[in-house]
Amino acid sequence: MVRRVFLAIILIATLRADGIFESLGGQKVGTTSMAFLKIGIGPRATGMGGAFVGVADDPSTFFWNPGGVPNTGNSYYASFAILPQDVYMTCISVSKDLGLLGNTGIFLIGLDAGYMEITDEYHPYGTGRYFHFGDYLLGVNYSRRVTDRFSFGFNLKGFTEEFYNLRSYGFALDVGTYYLVGYRDIRIGVSLSNLGPDVNPGKGYLSFPIPIVYRMGVSGLIRDNLRVAFELDKPSDNVETLKLGFELIPVKKLSLQGGMKLNARPPSGSFPLSGFSFGFETRIKVFKIGFSAVDMGVLGLVNRFSVEYRP
């Protein structure tokens, strides 16, 4: 029965996704700052198309759903992403199980675009002077399992953005909940990310809001080794996005992921399925190694790598 329901949802969502969302939401693009706060963390989650708020069981859930952090126990995690135009993004996290007191953790995110040569109307090929662009974030988490099926959590984050000789600072709150239904490992996750004040680079400059993102998702097993996940994202600066992801475990110690956005897919590039993502995760002794590739249309593939250790 559960398998039939999931298959029906997949069919309906695939056929109707492009028509059920407001097109006017696209007019909000570019109305917020600190866009790096929306870039997904972790190859497993991004390999599933970003449909992870209702999965929330590995250390990347610091980003997707802080309410799922109790599922990670004691963990050490690092991920690395190669974004278009030689932009690199790194995330490091540590979580600690405090027993009856709950869970806590800390995570660092850094995005670095390197140095770029300054141009002007008189020097279109460069002035010989350079500027640097980068984003940096430090966050702390507290979460707690209230019952064997329900947990909640929140992140407190401080971040900064460096651009030429300007620097912006900000802080934000994330909140999330995680619920285990108790049948076919069906999980429901809800999170609200980046609740915080506007930021600006200093006196005399305009202030802009940061991108608030509401996520609601569900996942479940349609077979013992196959999980399907659905997620609805509502960012404050763009249209709603419906995501579909799956994870298959063909053999022990290996999992395969796939997913895509059912609407808002990027313009096609060289990859035949625009917006599709895929990845894998394998266990090597006490470590989990992950990889994913996400098609960004004309911008090409974004590759991510991760290493996870749980004592």
mmCIF file of C-alpha atoms in Angstrom, residues 8-304:
data_model
loop_
_atom_site.group_PDB
_atom_site.id
_atom_site.type_symbol
_atom_site.label_atom_id
_atom_site.label_comp_id
_atom_site.label_asym_id
_atom_site.label_seq_id
_atom_site.Cartn_x
_atom_site.Cartn_y
_atom_site.Cartn_z
ATOM 1 C CA ALA A 8 1.210 7.768 -7.259
ATOM 2 C CA ILE A 9 2.732 10.878 -5.665
ATOM 3 C CA ILE A 10 5.806 10.607 -7.897
ATOM 4 C CA LEU A 11 3.648 10.380 -11.021
ATOM 5 C CA ILE A 12 1.350 13.263 -10.089
ATOM 6 C CA ALA A 13 4.213 15.509 -8.947
ATOM 7 C CA THR A 14 6.228 14.851 -12.091
ATOM 8 C CA LEU A 15 3.307 15.660 -14.382
ATOM 9 C CA ARG A 16 2.055 18.720 -12.523
ATOM 10 C CA ALA A 17 5.112 20.293 -10.850
ATOM 11 C CA ASP A 18 5.686 22.950 -13.485
ATOM 12 C CA GLY A 19 2.115 24.179 -13.173
ATOM 13 C CA ILE A 20 1.406 24.293 -9.445
ATOM 14 C CA PHE A 21 3.822 27.032 -8.407
ATOM 15 C CA GLU A 22 3.466 30.769 -8.795
ATOM 16 C CA SER A 23 5.541 32.173 -11.634
ATOM 17 C CA LEU A 24 5.705 35.624 -10.064
ATOM 18 C CA GLY A 25 8.036 34.311 -7.347
ATOM 19 C CA GLY A 26 10.894 34.594 -9.811
ATOM 20 C CA GLN A 27 10.628 38.379 -9.564
ATOM 21 C CA LYS A 28 12.035 38.168 -6.030
ATOM 22 C CA VAL A 29 15.426 36.887 -7.218
ATOM 23 C CA GLY A 30 18.264 39.170 -6.146
ATOM 24 C CA THR A 31 16.336 40.834 -3.313
ATOM 25 C CA THR A 32 18.424 39.257 -0.521
ATOM 26 C CA SER A 33 22.099 39.161 0.410
ATOM 27 C CA MET A 34 24.307 36.368 1.814
ATOM 28 C CA ALA A 35 23.190 33.975 -0.925
ATOM 29 C CA PHE A 36 25.724 31.376 0.266
ATOM 30 C CA LEU A 37 23.326 30.572 3.123
ATOM 31 C CA LYS A 38 21.178 28.674 0.574
ATOM 32 C CA ILE A 39 23.933 26.507 -0.944
ATOM 33 C CA GLY A 40 23.375 22.869 0.041
ATOM 34 C CA ILE A 41 25.853 21.005 2.202
ATOM 35 C CA GLY A 42 26.912 17.370 1.838
ATOM 36 C CA PRO A 43 27.061 14.975 -1.130
ATOM 37 C CA ARG A 44 24.446 12.550 0.202
ATOM 38 C CA ALA A 45 21.824 15.264 0.656
ATOM 39 C CA THR A 46 22.600 17.053 -2.608
ATOM 40 C CA GLY A 47 22.792 13.715 -4.433
ATOM 41 C CA MET A 48 19.156 13.219 -3.396
ATOM 42 C CA GLY A 49 18.262 16.496 -5.068
ATOM 43 C CA GLY A 50 18.283 18.362 -1.750
ATOM 44 C CA ALA A 51 15.215 16.436 -0.534
ATOM 45 C CA PHE A 52 16.783 15.867 2.864
ATOM 46 C CA VAL A 53 14.791 17.678 5.551
ATOM 47 C CA GLY A 54 12.682 14.525 5.974
ATOM 48 C CA VAL A 55 15.732 12.213 6.003
ATOM 49 C CA ALA A 56 17.985 14.138 8.403
ATOM 50 C CA ASP A 57 20.201 11.343 9.673
ATOM 51 C CA ASP A 58 23.772 12.316 8.797
ATOM 52 C CA PRO A 59 25.953 15.259 9.948
ATOM 53 C CA SER A 60 24.950 17.473 7.010
ATOM 54 C CA THR A 61 21.574 17.802 8.738
ATOM 55 C CA PHE A 62 23.069 20.763 10.635
ATOM 56 C CA PHE A 63 22.300 22.653 7.426
ATOM 57 C CA TRP A 64 19.014 20.993 6.380
ATOM 58 C CA ASN A 65 17.189 20.293 9.646
ATOM 59 C CA PRO A 66 18.733 20.961 13.082
ATOM 60 C CA GLY A 67 15.973 18.822 14.607
ATOM 61 C CA GLY A 68 17.617 15.731 13.110
ATOM 62 C CA VAL A 69 21.019 16.200 14.779
ATOM 63 C CA PRO A 70 20.242 13.628 17.552
ATOM 64 C CA ASN A 71 20.318 10.996 14.779
ATOM 65 C CA THR A 72 24.032 11.679 14.246
ATOM 66 C CA GLY A 73 25.171 10.880 17.806
ATOM 67 C CA ASN A 74 28.901 11.532 18.156
ATOM 68 C CA SER A 75 30.264 12.435 14.739
ATOM 69 C CA TYR A 76 33.051 14.241 12.920
ATOM 70 C CA TYR A 77 32.356 15.431 9.391
ATOM 71 C CA ALA A 78 33.965 17.368 6.564
ATOM 72 C CA SER A 79 32.613 18.144 3.097
ATOM 73 C CA PHE A 80 34.059 20.011 0.140
ATOM 74 C CA ALA A 81 32.291 21.431 -2.916
ATOM 75 C CA ILE A 82 33.692 22.646 -6.230
ATOM 76 C CA LEU A 83 31.299 25.317 -7.499
ATOM 77 C CA PRO A 84 31.328 26.996 -10.940
ATOM 78 C CA GLN A 85 34.121 29.408 -11.822
ATOM 79 C CA ASP A 86 36.626 27.906 -9.360
ATOM 80 C CA VAL A 87 34.624 28.804 -6.256
ATOM 81 C CA TYR A 88 35.172 26.388 -3.360
ATOM 82 C CA MET A 89 33.017 25.684 -0.329
ATOM 83 C CA THR A 90 34.025 23.735 2.770
ATOM 84 C CA CYS A 91 32.021 22.572 5.785
ATOM 85 C CA ILE A 92 33.357 21.000 8.993
ATOM 86 C CA SER A 93 31.114 19.826 11.831
ATOM 87 C CA VAL A 94 31.367 18.019 15.152
ATOM 88 C CA SER A 95 28.391 16.703 17.118
ATOM 89 C CA LYS A 96 28.275 15.314 20.649
ATOM 90 C CA ASP A 97 25.664 13.130 22.337
ATOM 91 C CA LEU A 98 25.001 14.456 25.864
ATOM 92 C CA GLY A 99 22.708 11.615 26.893
ATOM 93 C CA LEU A 100 19.602 12.826 28.718
ATOM 94 C CA LEU A 101 20.680 16.446 28.173
ATOM 95 C CA GLY A 102 20.307 16.145 24.401
ATOM 96 C CA ASN A 103 22.853 16.795 21.663
ATOM 97 C CA THR A 104 25.108 19.679 20.806
ATOM 98 C CA GLY A 105 27.420 20.513 17.962
ATOM 99 C CA ILE A 106 29.473 23.110 16.164
ATOM 100 C CA PHE A 107 29.932 23.680 12.440
ATOM 101 C CA LEU A 108 32.020 25.914 10.211
ATOM 102 C CA ILE A 109 31.285 26.870 6.604
ATOM 103 C CA GLY A 110 33.604 28.757 4.290
ATOM 104 C CA LEU A 111 33.106 29.845 0.690
ATOM 105 C CA ASP A 112 36.117 31.251 -1.153
ATOM 106 C CA ALA A 113 36.120 32.754 -4.639
ATOM 107 C CA GLY A 114 39.805 33.630 -4.530
ATOM 108 C CA TYR A 115 41.256 36.833 -5.913
ATOM 109 C CA MET A 116 39.847 38.503 -9.012
ATOM 110 C CA GLU A 117 41.419 41.251 -11.069
ATOM 111 C CA ILE A 118 39.740 44.649 -10.971
ATOM 112 C CA THR A 119 38.548 46.097 -14.286
ATOM 113 C CA ASP A 120 37.096 49.480 -15.169
ATOM 114 C CA GLU A 121 35.987 51.368 -18.269
ATOM 115 C CA TYR A 122 39.571 52.288 -19.089
ATOM 116 C CA HIS A 123 41.078 48.882 -18.315
ATOM 117 C CA PRO A 124 38.601 46.218 -19.525
ATOM 118 C CA TYR A 125 41.345 43.573 -19.420
ATOM 119 C CA GLY A 126 42.452 44.365 -15.881
ATOM 120 C CA THR A 127 44.109 47.091 -13.864
ATOM 121 C CA GLY A 128 46.742 44.885 -12.243
ATOM 122 C CA ARG A 129 44.977 45.232 -8.880
ATOM 123 C CA TYR A 130 42.964 42.434 -7.267
ATOM 124 C CA PHE A 131 40.152 41.997 -4.753
ATOM 125 C CA HIS A 132 38.962 39.018 -2.710
ATOM 126 C CA PHE A 133 35.475 37.594 -2.164
ATOM 127 C CA GLY A 134 34.554 35.118 0.569
ATOM 128 C CA ASP A 135 31.814 34.059 2.997
ATOM 129 C CA TYR A 136 32.430 32.510 6.418
ATOM 130 C CA LEU A 137 30.027 31.078 9.010
ATOM 131 C CA LEU A 138 30.285 29.708 12.525
ATOM 132 C CA GLY A 139 27.279 27.925 14.032
ATOM 133 C CA VAL A 140 26.377 26.074 17.204
ATOM 134 C CA ASN A 141 23.545 23.598 17.620
ATOM 135 C CA TYR A 142 21.429 22.300 20.444
ATOM 136 C CA SER A 143 18.917 19.531 19.829
ATOM 137 C CA ARG A 144 17.044 16.985 21.885
ATOM 138 C CA ARG A 145 15.083 13.814 21.383
ATOM 139 C CA VAL A 146 11.831 14.373 23.307
ATOM 140 C CA THR A 147 10.490 10.871 22.660
ATOM 141 C CA ASP A 148 11.757 7.896 20.672
ATOM 142 C CA ARG A 149 9.911 9.388 17.667
ATOM 143 C CA PHE A 150 10.160 13.162 18.008
ATOM 144 C CA SER A 151 13.114 15.544 18.253
ATOM 145 C CA PHE A 152 13.694 19.262 17.817
ATOM 146 C CA GLY A 153 16.724 21.499 17.480
ATOM 147 C CA PHE A 154 18.034 24.947 16.658
ATOM 148 C CA ASN A 155 21.195 26.577 15.338
ATOM 149 C CA LEU A 156 22.657 29.950 16.245
ATOM 150 C CA LYS A 157 24.866 31.261 13.440
ATOM 151 C CA GLY A 158 27.186 34.185 12.942
ATOM 152 C CA PHE A 159 28.571 34.968 9.491
ATOM 153 C CA THR A 160 30.516 37.512 7.500
ATOM 154 C CA GLU A 161 30.996 38.373 3.842
ATOM 155 C CA GLU A 162 34.144 39.974 2.456
ATOM 156 C CA PHE A 163 34.007 41.847 -0.860
ATOM 157 C CA TYR A 164 36.832 44.155 -1.970
ATOM 158 C CA ASN A 165 37.295 46.551 0.970
ATOM 159 C CA LEU A 166 33.779 45.981 2.338
ATOM 160 C CA ARG A 167 32.722 43.499 5.008
ATOM 161 C CA SER A 168 29.197 42.613 6.138
ATOM 162 C CA TYR A 169 28.290 40.835 9.396
ATOM 163 C CA GLY A 170 25.133 39.066 10.429
ATOM 164 C CA PHE A 171 23.604 36.419 12.643
ATOM 165 C CA ALA A 172 20.619 34.108 12.282
ATOM 166 C CA LEU A 173 18.582 31.343 13.887
ATOM 167 C CA ASP A 174 17.538 27.995 12.391
ATOM 168 C CA VAL A 175 14.843 25.790 13.933
ATOM 169 C CA GLY A 176 13.722 22.316 12.969
ATOM 170 C CA THR A 177 11.643 19.316 14.002
ATOM 171 C CA TYR A 178 11.852 15.639 13.111
ATOM 172 C CA TYR A 179 9.135 13.013 13.548
ATOM 173 C CA LEU A 180 9.311 9.253 13.010
ATOM 174 C CA VAL A 181 5.863 7.887 12.156
ATOM 175 C CA GLY A 182 6.673 4.304 13.138
ATOM 176 C CA TYR A 183 5.711 2.562 9.890
ATOM 177 C CA ARG A 184 8.031 1.802 6.955
ATOM 178 C CA ASP A 185 10.525 4.220 8.531
ATOM 179 C CA ILE A 186 8.398 7.161 7.364
ATOM 180 C CA ARG A 187 9.907 10.420 8.605
ATOM 181 C CA ILE A 188 8.536 13.953 8.545
ATOM 182 C CA GLY A 189 10.834 16.961 8.824
ATOM 183 C CA VAL A 190 10.173 20.691 8.975
ATOM 184 C CA SER A 191 12.740 23.473 9.264
ATOM 185 C CA LEU A 192 12.951 27.246 9.056
ATOM 186 C CA SER A 193 16.409 28.615 8.265
ATOM 187 C CA ASN A 194 18.087 32.032 8.436
ATOM 188 C CA LEU A 195 15.806 33.989 10.724
ATOM 189 C CA GLY A 196 17.794 37.140 11.326
ATOM 190 C CA PRO A 197 18.088 40.903 10.788
ATOM 191 C CA ASP A 198 19.121 42.674 7.593
ATOM 192 C CA VAL A 199 22.821 43.116 6.883
ATOM 193 C CA ASN A 200 24.856 45.881 5.258
ATOM 194 C CA PRO A 201 28.564 46.533 4.690
ATOM 195 C CA GLY A 202 28.660 49.703 6.774
ATOM 196 C CA LYS A 203 27.298 53.167 7.351
ATOM 197 C CA GLY A 204 26.009 54.810 4.213
ATOM 198 C CA TYR A 205 25.138 51.543 2.441
ATOM 199 C CA LEU A 206 21.735 49.983 1.905
ATOM 200 C CA SER A 207 20.647 47.057 4.066
ATOM 201 C CA PHE A 208 19.291 43.853 2.590
ATOM 202 C CA PRO A 209 17.523 40.884 4.188
ATOM 203 C CA ILE A 210 19.058 37.430 4.327
ATOM 204 C CA PRO A 211 17.292 34.551 2.520
ATOM 205 C CA ILE A 212 14.800 32.805 4.810
ATOM 206 C CA VAL A 213 14.048 29.244 3.686
ATOM 207 C CA TYR A 214 11.108 27.123 4.863
ATOM 208 C CA ARG A 215 11.441 23.378 4.214
ATOM 209 C CA MET A 216 8.879 20.636 4.697
ATOM 210 C CA GLY A 217 9.493 17.055 3.637
ATOM 211 C CA VAL A 218 8.699 13.389 4.098
ATOM 212 C CA SER A 219 10.634 10.216 3.341
ATOM 213 C CA GLY A 220 9.929 6.519 3.666
ATOM 214 C CA LEU A 221 10.906 3.046 2.531
ATOM 215 C CA ILE A 222 9.032 1.630 -0.436
ATOM 216 C CA ARG A 223 11.344 -1.387 -0.231
ATOM 217 C CA ASP A 224 13.687 -2.463 2.526
ATOM 218 C CA ASN A 225 16.645 -1.074 0.597
ATOM 219 C CA LEU A 226 14.991 1.845 -1.235
ATOM 220 C CA ARG A 227 14.052 5.184 0.340
ATOM 221 C CA VAL A 228 12.092 7.895 -1.466
ATOM 222 C CA ALA A 229 11.944 11.505 -0.258
ATOM 223 C CA PHE A 230 9.828 14.524 -1.195
ATOM 224 C CA GLU A 231 10.420 18.078 -0.120
ATOM 225 C CA LEU A 232 8.839 21.495 -0.624
ATOM 226 C CA ASP A 233 11.162 24.479 -0.224
ATOM 227 C CA LYS A 234 9.829 28.017 0.099
ATOM 228 C CA PRO A 235 12.642 30.610 -0.015
ATOM 229 C CA SER A 236 11.902 34.262 0.623
ATOM 230 C CA ASP A 237 13.652 35.321 -2.597
ATOM 231 C CA ASN A 238 12.446 32.829 -5.191
ATOM 232 C CA VAL A 239 9.654 30.481 -6.238
ATOM 233 C CA GLU A 240 8.690 27.381 -4.292
ATOM 234 C CA THR A 241 10.635 24.292 -5.279
ATOM 235 C CA LEU A 242 9.436 20.693 -5.172
ATOM 236 C CA LYS A 243 12.238 18.147 -4.846
ATOM 237 C CA LEU A 244 12.285 14.402 -5.357
ATOM 238 C CA GLY A 245 15.087 12.125 -4.163
ATOM 239 C CA PHE A 246 15.822 8.464 -3.610
ATOM 240 C CA GLU A 247 18.475 6.325 -1.961
ATOM 241 C CA LEU A 248 19.162 2.712 -2.908
ATOM 242 C CA ILE A 249 21.359 0.320 -0.894
ATOM 243 C CA PRO A 250 22.240 -2.429 -3.412
ATOM 244 C CA VAL A 251 24.849 -4.083 -1.182
ATOM 245 C CA LYS A 252 26.070 -3.627 2.357
ATOM 246 C CA LYS A 253 28.311 -0.584 2.911
ATOM 247 C CA LEU A 254 27.220 1.113 -0.330
ATOM 248 C CA SER A 255 24.361 3.498 -1.009
ATOM 249 C CA LEU A 256 23.401 5.236 -4.251
ATOM 250 C CA GLN A 257 21.492 8.523 -4.419
ATOM 251 C CA GLY A 258 19.584 10.315 -7.131
ATOM 252 C CA GLY A 259 17.220 13.243 -7.308
ATOM 253 C CA MET A 260 16.052 16.373 -9.058
ATOM 254 C CA LYS A 261 13.989 19.511 -8.756
ATOM 255 C CA LEU A 262 10.616 18.879 -10.349
ATOM 256 C CA ASN A 263 10.244 22.552 -11.202
ATOM 257 C CA ALA A 264 12.696 25.460 -11.524
ATOM 258 C CA ARG A 265 15.205 23.363 -13.424
ATOM 259 C CA PRO A 266 18.185 25.268 -14.885
ATOM 260 C CA PRO A 267 18.641 25.837 -18.653
ATOM 261 C CA SER A 268 20.086 22.706 -20.240
ATOM 262 C CA GLY A 269 23.819 22.344 -20.668
ATOM 263 C CA SER A 270 25.814 19.381 -21.927
ATOM 264 C CA PHE A 271 24.226 16.984 -19.420
ATOM 265 C CA PRO A 272 21.058 15.384 -20.904
ATOM 266 C CA LEU A 273 18.901 15.619 -17.739
ATOM 267 C CA SER A 274 18.943 19.240 -16.620
ATOM 268 C CA GLY A 275 18.881 19.644 -12.841
ATOM 269 C CA PHE A 276 19.435 15.948 -12.113
ATOM 270 C CA SER A 277 21.784 14.932 -9.313
ATOM 271 C CA PHE A 278 23.380 11.655 -8.310
ATOM 272 C CA GLY A 279 25.868 10.392 -5.746
ATOM 273 C CA PHE A 280 27.126 7.508 -3.687
ATOM 274 C CA GLU A 281 28.364 6.820 -0.183
ATOM 275 C CA THR A 282 30.534 3.913 0.892
ATOM 276 C CA ARG A 283 31.961 2.746 4.185
ATOM 277 C CA ILE A 284 35.702 2.077 4.407
ATOM 278 C CA LYS A 285 36.507 0.671 7.845
ATOM 279 C CA VAL A 286 35.386 3.377 10.341
ATOM 280 C CA PHE A 287 34.895 6.099 7.712
ATOM 281 C CA LYS A 288 32.112 6.962 5.279
ATOM 282 C CA ILE A 289 33.208 8.495 1.988
ATOM 283 C CA GLY A 290 30.671 10.356 -0.133
ATOM 284 C CA PHE A 291 30.515 11.941 -3.580
ATOM 285 C CA SER A 292 27.801 13.722 -5.548
ATOM 286 C CA ALA A 293 27.400 15.571 -8.818
ATOM 287 C CA VAL A 294 24.630 18.122 -9.371
ATOM 288 C CA ASP A 295 23.822 19.401 -12.846
ATOM 289 C CA MET A 296 23.584 23.201 -12.953
ATOM 290 C CA GLY A 297 22.612 23.419 -16.602
ATOM 291 C CA VAL A 298 24.853 25.765 -18.599
ATOM 292 C CA LEU A 299 27.109 26.152 -15.542
ATOM 293 C CA GLY A 300 28.048 22.462 -15.646
ATOM 294 C CA LEU A 301 28.351 19.941 -12.828
ATOM 295 C CA VAL A 302 28.970 20.800 -9.174
ATOM 296 C CA ASN A 303 30.926 18.057 -7.423
ATOM 297 C CA ARG A 304 30.938 17.455 -3.676
#
